[in-house]
């Protein structure tokens, strides 16, 4: 089983992925870190040097490798997606086909609080656009998801516990 975690930047995908990995004893792959290792560049460097569309190409290629070409550490694993990974139809289809997808939903207020001071590693938050992006993506996260969890009042380990129950 491949458990994919989706949601907006700041929704806790990476932290929940780590805690879920501990809870289930499965390896976790963070898609952004995988792209960085594969390309040799940090995400902001990729955006700055080549733009968003080049980053999306790397994201699609990374998903194809992990989900269809067996580059994951084990056949069953947890995949923490980047916040925009479900935007391309092709990516969403790969995720729907191969993964049990969990949308970590958080309110705008929670996301704003969590993202305060974290703009530097997230090129898409530079120069605003937060609200429009959230509005545009919420239906896409919802459509990609097998399960939706409202995370506002939960710790990453509590969310991991909810996921473990849902998939058991
Ligand atoms: C992005 C989210 C980031 C990263 C990149 C683009 C997005 O991941 O993939 O900066 O389009 O929302 P996180 O959601 O882990 O911050």
Coordinates of N, CA and C and ligand atoms in Angstrom, one line a residue:
X1 N 0.8 -1.2 0.0 CA 0.0 0.0 0.0 C 0.9 1.3 0.0
X2 N 0.5 2.2 -0.8 CA 1.2 3.5 -0.8 C 0.2 4.5 -0.2
X3 N 0.6 5.2 0.9 CA -0.3 6.2 1.5 C 0.3 7.6 1.1
X4 N -0.5 8.3 0.3 CA 0.0 9.6 -0.1 C -0.7 10.7 0.7
X5 N 0.1 11.6 1.2 CA -0.4 12.7 2.0 C -0.5 14.0 1.2
X6 N -1.6 14.6 1.0 CA -1.8 15.8 0.2 C -2.4 16.9 1.1
X7 N -2.3 18.1 0.6 CA -2.8 19.3 1.3 C -1.9 20.5 1.0
X8 N -2.4 21.6 1.4 CA -1.7 22.9 1.1 C -0.4 23.0 1.9
X9 N 0.5 23.8 1.4 CA 1.7 24.1 2.1 C 1.4 24.4 3.6
X10 N 2.1 23.8 4.5 CA 1.8 24.1 5.9 C 0.7 23.2 6.5
X11 N 0.2 22.3 5.8 CA -0.8 21.4 6.3 C -0.3 20.3 7.1
X12 N 1.1 20.1 7.1 CA 1.7 19.1 8.0 C 2.0 17.8 7.4
X13 N 2.1 17.8 6.0 CA 2.4 16.6 5.3 C 3.7 15.9 5.7
X14 N 4.7 16.7 5.9 CA 6.0 16.1 6.2 C 6.1 15.6 7.6
X15 N 5.6 16.4 8.6 CA 5.6 15.9 10.0 C 4.7 14.7 10.2
X16 N 3.5 14.7 9.6 CA 2.6 13.6 9.7 C 3.2 12.4 9.0
X17 N 3.9 12.6 7.9 CA 4.5 11.5 7.2 C 5.5 10.8 8.1
X18 N 6.3 11.6 8.8 CA 7.3 11.0 9.7 C 6.7 10.2 10.9
X19 N 5.6 10.8 11.5 CA 5.0 10.1 12.6 C 4.2 8.9 12.1
X20 N 3.6 9.0 10.9 CA 3.0 7.8 10.4 C 4.0 6.7 10.1
X21 N 5.1 7.1 9.6 CA 6.2 6.1 9.4 C 6.6 5.4 10.7
X22 N 6.7 6.1 11.8 CA 7.0 5.5 13.0 C 5.9 4.5 13.5
X23 N 4.7 5.0 13.3 CA 3.5 4.2 13.8 C 3.3 3.0 13.0
X24 N 3.5 3.0 11.7 CA 3.2 1.9 10.8 C 4.5 1.0 10.5
X25 N 5.6 1.6 10.8 CA 6.9 0.9 10.5 C 7.1 0.8 9.0
X26 N 6.6 1.8 8.3 CA 6.8 1.9 6.8 C 7.8 3.1 6.5
X27 N 8.6 2.9 5.4 CA 9.4 4.1 5.1 C 8.6 5.2 4.6
X28 N 9.2 6.4 4.7 CA 8.5 7.6 4.2 C 9.4 8.3 3.1
X29 N 8.7 8.7 2.1 CA 9.4 9.4 1.0 C 8.8 10.8 1.0
X30 N 9.6 11.8 1.1 CA 9.1 13.2 1.0 C 9.4 13.6 -0.5
X31 N 8.4 13.9 -1.3 CA 8.6 14.1 -2.7 C 9.5 15.3 -3.0
X32 N 9.4 16.3 -2.2 CA 10.3 17.5 -2.4 C 11.8 17.1 -2.2
X33 N 12.0 16.3 -1.1 CA 13.4 15.9 -0.8 C 13.9 15.0 -1.9
X34 N 13.0 14.1 -2.4 CA 13.4 13.2 -3.5 C 13.8 13.9 -4.7
X35 N 13.0 15.0 -5.0 CA 13.3 15.8 -6.2 C 14.7 16.5 -6.0
X36 N 14.9 17.0 -4.7 CA 16.2 17.7 -4.5 C 17.4 16.7 -4.6
X37 N 17.2 15.5 -4.1 CA 18.3 14.5 -4.2 C 18.6 14.1 -5.6
X38 N 17.5 14.0 -6.4 CA 17.6 13.5 -7.8 C 18.2 14.6 -8.6
X39 N 17.9 15.9 -8.4 CA 18.3 17.0 -9.2 C 19.6 17.6 -8.7
X40 N 19.9 17.4 -7.4 CA 21.1 18.1 -6.8 C 20.8 19.5 -6.5
X41 N 19.6 20.0 -6.6 CA 19.3 21.4 -6.3 C 18.2 21.5 -5.2
X42 N 18.2 22.6 -4.5 CA 17.1 22.8 -3.5 C 15.9 23.4 -4.3
X43 N 14.7 23.2 -3.7 CA 13.4 23.6 -4.4 C 13.5 25.1 -4.8
X44 N 13.8 26.0 -3.9 CA 13.9 27.4 -4.3 C 14.9 27.7 -5.4
X45 N 16.0 26.9 -5.5 CA 16.9 27.1 -6.5 C 16.3 26.7 -7.9
X46 N 15.6 25.6 -7.9 CA 14.9 25.1 -9.1 C 13.9 26.2 -9.6
X47 N 13.1 26.7 -8.7 CA 12.2 27.7 -9.1 C 12.9 29.0 -9.6
X48 N 14.0 29.4 -8.9 CA 14.7 30.6 -9.3 C 15.4 30.4 -10.7
X49 N 16.0 29.3 -10.9 CA 16.8 29.1 -12.1 C 15.9 28.7 -13.3
X50 N 14.9 27.9 -13.1 CA 14.2 27.3 -14.2 C 12.7 27.6 -14.2
X51 N 12.1 28.1 -13.1 CA 10.7 28.4 -13.1 C 9.8 27.2 -12.6
X52 N 8.5 27.6 -12.4 CA 7.6 26.6 -11.8 C 7.4 25.4 -12.8
X53 N 7.3 25.7 -14.1 CA 6.9 24.6 -15.0 C 8.0 23.6 -15.0
X54 N 9.3 24.0 -14.9 CA 10.4 23.0 -14.9 C 10.3 22.2 -13.6
X55 N 9.9 22.9 -12.5 CA 9.8 22.2 -11.2 C 8.7 21.1 -11.4
X56 N 7.6 21.5 -12.0 CA 6.4 20.6 -12.2 C 6.8 19.4 -13.0
X57 N 7.7 19.6 -14.0 CA 8.2 18.5 -14.8 C 9.0 17.5 -14.0
X58 N 9.8 18.0 -13.1 CA 10.6 17.2 -12.2 C 9.7 16.4 -11.2
X59 N 8.6 17.1 -10.8 CA 7.7 16.5 -9.9 C 6.9 15.3 -10.5
X60 N 6.5 15.5 -11.8 CA 5.8 14.5 -12.5 C 6.8 13.3 -12.7
X61 N 8.0 13.6 -13.1 CA 9.0 12.5 -13.3 C 9.3 11.7 -12.1
X62 N 9.4 12.5 -10.9 CA 9.6 11.8 -9.7 C 8.5 10.9 -9.3
X63 N 7.2 11.4 -9.5 CA 6.1 10.6 -9.2 C 6.0 9.3 -10.0
X64 N 6.4 9.5 -11.3 CA 6.3 8.3 -12.2 C 7.4 7.3 -11.7
X65 N 8.6 7.8 -11.4 CA 9.6 6.8 -10.9 C 9.2 6.1 -9.6
X66 N 8.6 6.9 -8.7 CA 8.3 6.3 -7.4 C 7.1 5.3 -7.5
X67 N 6.1 5.7 -8.3 CA 4.8 5.0 -8.3 C 4.8 3.9 -9.4
X68 N 5.6 4.1 -10.4 CA 5.5 3.1 -11.5 C 6.8 2.4 -11.9
X69 N 7.9 3.0 -11.4 CA 9.2 2.4 -11.9 C 10.0 1.8 -10.7
X70 N 9.4 1.7 -9.5 CA 10.0 1.0 -8.4 C 11.2 1.6 -7.8
X71 N 11.3 2.9 -7.8 CA 12.5 3.5 -7.1 C 12.2 3.8 -5.6
X72 N 11.0 3.4 -5.1 CA 10.8 3.6 -3.7 C 11.5 2.6 -2.9
X73 N 11.8 2.9 -1.6 CA 12.6 2.0 -0.8 C 12.0 0.6 -0.6
X74 N 10.6 0.6 -0.6 CA 9.9 -0.6 -0.4 C 8.6 -0.5 -1.2
X75 N 7.9 -1.6 -1.6 CA 6.7 -1.5 -2.3 C 5.6 -0.7 -1.5
X76 N 5.6 -0.9 -0.2 CA 4.6 -0.1 0.6 C 5.4 1.0 1.3
X77 N 4.9 2.2 1.1 CA 5.5 3.3 1.8 C 4.6 4.5 1.9
X78 N 5.0 5.5 2.6 CA 4.3 6.7 2.8 C 4.9 7.8 1.9
X79 N 4.0 8.5 1.2 CA 4.5 9.5 0.3 C 4.0 10.9 0.7
X80 N 4.9 11.8 1.2 CA 4.5 13.1 1.5 C 4.6 14.0 0.2
X81 N 3.5 14.4 -0.3 CA 3.5 15.1 -1.6 C 3.8 16.6 -1.3
X82 N 4.3 17.3 -2.4 CA 4.3 18.7 -2.3 C 2.9 19.3 -2.4
X83 N 2.7 20.5 -2.0 CA 1.4 21.1 -2.0 C 0.8 21.3 -3.4
X84 N 1.6 21.3 -4.4 CA 1.1 21.5 -5.8 C 1.1 20.2 -6.6
X85 N 1.5 19.1 -6.0 CA 1.7 17.9 -6.8 C 0.4 17.3 -7.4
X86 N -0.8 17.7 -6.9 CA -2.0 17.2 -7.4 C -2.6 18.1 -8.5
X87 N -1.9 19.3 -8.8 CA -2.4 20.2 -9.7 C -2.5 19.7 -11.1
X88 N -1.4 19.1 -11.6 CA -1.4 18.5 -12.9 C -2.2 17.3 -12.9
X89 N -3.1 17.3 -14.0 CA -4.1 16.2 -14.1 C -3.3 14.8 -14.1
X90 N -2.3 14.8 -14.9 CA -1.5 13.6 -15.0 C -1.0 13.1 -13.6
X91 N -0.5 14.0 -12.8 CA -0.1 13.6 -11.5 C -1.2 13.1 -10.6
X92 N -2.3 13.8 -10.7 CA -3.5 13.4 -9.9 C -3.9 12.0 -10.3
X93 N -3.9 11.7 -11.6 CA -4.3 10.4 -12.1 C -3.3 9.3 -11.6
X94 N -2.0 9.6 -11.6 CA -1.1 8.6 -11.1 C -1.3 8.3 -9.6
X95 N -1.6 9.4 -8.9 CA -1.8 9.3 -7.4 C -3.1 8.5 -7.2
X96 N -4.2 8.8 -7.9 CA -5.4 8.1 -7.7 C -5.3 6.6 -8.0
X97 N -4.5 6.3 -9.1 CA -4.3 4.9 -9.5 C -3.5 4.1 -8.5
X98 N -2.5 4.7 -7.9 CA -1.6 3.9 -7.1 C -1.6 4.1 -5.6
X99 N -2.3 5.1 -5.1 CA -2.2 5.5 -3.7 C -3.5 5.5 -3.0
X100 N -3.5 5.3 -1.7 CA -4.6 5.7 -0.9 C -4.2 7.1 -0.5
X101 N -5.0 8.1 -0.9 CA -4.6 9.5 -0.7 C -5.4 10.1 0.4
X102 N -4.7 10.8 1.3 CA -5.3 11.5 2.5 C -5.1 13.0 2.3
X103 N -6.2 13.7 2.4 CA -6.1 15.2 2.3 C -6.0 15.7 3.8
X104 N -4.9 16.3 4.1 CA -4.8 16.9 5.4 C -5.3 18.4 5.3
X105 N -6.6 18.5 5.7 CA -7.3 19.8 5.5 C -7.1 20.7 6.7
X106 N -6.8 21.9 6.5 CA -6.6 22.9 7.6 C -7.2 24.2 7.2
X107 N -7.7 24.9 8.2 CA -8.4 26.2 7.9 C -7.3 27.2 7.4
X108 N -7.8 28.2 6.7 CA -6.9 29.3 6.2 C -6.1 29.9 7.4
X109 N -6.8 30.1 8.5 CA -6.2 30.7 9.7 C -5.0 29.9 10.2
X110 N -5.3 28.6 10.3 CA -4.2 27.7 10.8 C -3.0 27.7 9.8
X111 N -3.3 27.6 8.5 CA -2.3 27.6 7.5 C -1.4 28.9 7.6
X112 N -2.1 30.0 7.7 CA -1.4 31.3 7.8 C -0.5 31.3 9.0
X113 N -1.0 30.9 10.1 CA -0.2 30.8 11.3 C 1.1 29.9 11.1
X114 N 0.8 28.8 10.5 CA 2.0 27.8 10.4 C 3.0 28.3 9.4
X115 N 2.5 29.1 8.4 CA 3.4 29.5 7.3 C 4.1 30.8 7.6
X116 N 3.7 31.4 8.7 CA 4.3 32.7 9.0 C 5.8 32.5 9.2
X117 N 6.6 33.3 8.5 CA 8.1 33.2 8.6 C 8.7 32.0 7.9
X118 N 7.9 31.3 7.1 CA 8.4 30.2 6.4 C 8.4 30.4 4.9
X119 N 8.4 31.6 4.5 CA 8.2 31.9 3.0 C 9.5 31.5 2.3
X120 N 10.7 31.6 2.9 CA 11.9 31.5 2.1 C 12.0 30.1 1.4
X121 N 11.6 29.1 2.1 CA 11.7 27.7 1.4 C 10.6 27.4 0.5
X122 N 9.6 28.4 0.3 CA 8.4 28.1 -0.5 C 8.2 29.2 -1.5
X123 N 8.8 29.1 -2.6 CA 8.8 30.1 -3.6 C 7.4 30.6 -4.0
X124 N 6.4 29.8 -4.0 CA 5.1 30.2 -4.4 C 4.4 31.1 -3.4
X125 N 4.9 31.3 -2.2 CA 4.3 32.2 -1.2 C 4.9 33.6 -1.3
X126 N 6.0 33.7 -2.1 CA 6.6 35.0 -2.3 C 5.6 35.9 -3.1
X127 N 5.4 37.1 -2.7 CA 4.5 38.0 -3.5 C 3.0 37.7 -3.4
X128 N 2.6 37.0 -2.3 CA 1.2 36.9 -2.0 C 0.6 35.7 -2.9
X129 N -0.7 35.8 -3.1 CA -1.4 34.8 -3.9 C -1.9 33.6 -3.1
X130 N -1.7 33.7 -1.7 CA -2.1 32.6 -0.8 C -3.5 32.2 -1.0
X131 N -4.4 33.2 -0.9 CA -5.9 33.0 -0.9 C -6.3 32.3 -2.2
X132 N -5.9 32.9 -3.3 CA -6.3 32.4 -4.6 C -5.8 31.0 -4.8
X133 N -4.6 30.7 -4.4 CA -4.0 29.4 -4.5 C -4.8 28.4 -3.7
X134 N -5.1 28.8 -2.5 CA -5.9 27.9 -1.6 C -7.3 27.6 -2.2
X135 N -7.9 28.6 -2.7 CA -9.2 28.5 -3.3 C -9.2 27.6 -4.5
X136 N -8.2 27.8 -5.3 CA -8.0 27.0 -6.6 C -7.7 25.5 -6.3
X137 N -7.0 25.3 -5.2 CA -6.5 23.9 -5.0 C -7.4 23.1 -4.1
X138 N -8.2 23.7 -3.2 CA -9.0 22.9 -2.3 C -9.9 21.9 -3.1
X139 N -10.5 22.2 -4.2 CA -11.3 21.2 -4.9 C -10.4 20.1 -5.4
X140 N -9.2 20.4 -5.8 CA -8.3 19.4 -6.4 C -7.8 18.4 -5.3
X141 N -7.5 18.9 -4.1 CA -7.1 18.0 -3.0 C -8.3 17.1 -2.6
X142 N -9.5 17.7 -2.6 CA -10.7 17.0 -2.3 C -10.9 15.8 -3.3
X143 N -10.8 16.2 -4.6 CA -11.0 15.2 -5.7 C -10.0 14.1 -5.6
X144 N -8.8 14.4 -5.2 CA -7.7 13.4 -5.2 C -7.8 12.4 -4.0
X145 N -8.6 12.9 -3.0 CA -8.5 12.2 -1.7 C -9.5 11.0 -1.6
X146 N -9.0 9.9 -0.9 CA -9.8 8.8 -0.5 C -10.4 9.2 0.9
X147 N -9.6 9.9 1.7 CA -10.0 10.3 3.0 C -9.6 11.8 3.3
X148 N -10.5 12.5 4.0 CA -10.1 13.9 4.4 C -10.1 14.0 5.9
X149 N -9.0 14.6 6.4 CA -8.9 14.8 7.9 C -8.8 16.2 8.2
X150 N -9.7 16.7 9.1 CA -9.6 18.1 9.5 C -8.5 18.2 10.6
X151 N -7.5 18.9 10.4 CA -6.3 18.7 11.2 C -6.1 19.9 12.2
X152 N -7.0 20.9 12.2 CA -6.7 22.1 12.9 C -6.3 21.9 14.4
X153 N -7.0 21.0 15.0 CA -6.8 20.8 16.5 C -6.0 19.6 16.9
X154 N -5.4 18.9 15.9 CA -4.7 17.7 16.1 C -3.2 17.8 16.0
X155 N -2.4 17.1 16.7 CA -1.0 17.0 16.6 C -0.7 16.1 15.4
X156 N 0.5 16.2 14.9 CA 0.9 15.2 13.8 C 0.7 13.8 14.2
X157 N 1.1 13.4 15.5 CA 1.0 12.0 15.9 C -0.5 11.6 16.0
X158 N -1.4 12.6 16.4 CA -2.8 12.3 16.5 C -3.4 12.0 15.1
X159 N -2.9 12.9 14.1 CA -3.4 12.7 12.8 C -2.9 11.3 12.2
X160 N -1.6 11.0 12.5 CA -1.1 9.7 12.1 C -2.0 8.6 12.7
X161 N -2.4 8.7 13.9 CA -3.3 7.7 14.5 C -4.6 7.6 13.8
X162 N -5.2 8.7 13.4 CA -6.4 8.7 12.7 C -6.2 8.0 11.3
X163 N -5.1 8.3 10.7 CA -4.9 7.6 9.4 C -4.7 6.1 9.6
X164 N -3.9 5.7 10.6 CA -3.7 4.3 10.8 C -5.1 3.6 11.0
X165 N -6.0 4.2 11.7 CA -7.3 3.6 11.9 C -8.1 3.6 10.6
X166 N -8.0 4.6 9.8 CA -8.8 4.7 8.6 C -8.4 3.6 7.6
X167 N -7.1 3.3 7.6 CA -6.6 2.3 6.6 C -6.6 0.9 7.1
X168 N -6.9 0.7 8.4 CA -6.8 -0.7 8.9 C -8.0 -1.5 8.6
Ligands
LIG1 C1 4.6 23.8 -3.6 C2 4.7 23.3 -2.3 C3 6.0 22.9 -1.7 C4 7.0 22.6 -2.9 C5 7.1 23.7 -3.8 C6 5.7 24.0 -4.5 C7 3.2 24.1 -4.0 O1 5.9 21.8 -0.9 O2 6.6 21.4 -3.5 O3 7.5 24.8 -3.2 O4 3.0 24.3 -5.3 O5 2.3 24.2 -3.2 P1 5.2 21.9 0.6 O6 3.7 21.7 0.4 O7 5.7 20.7 1.3 O8 5.6 23.2 1.2

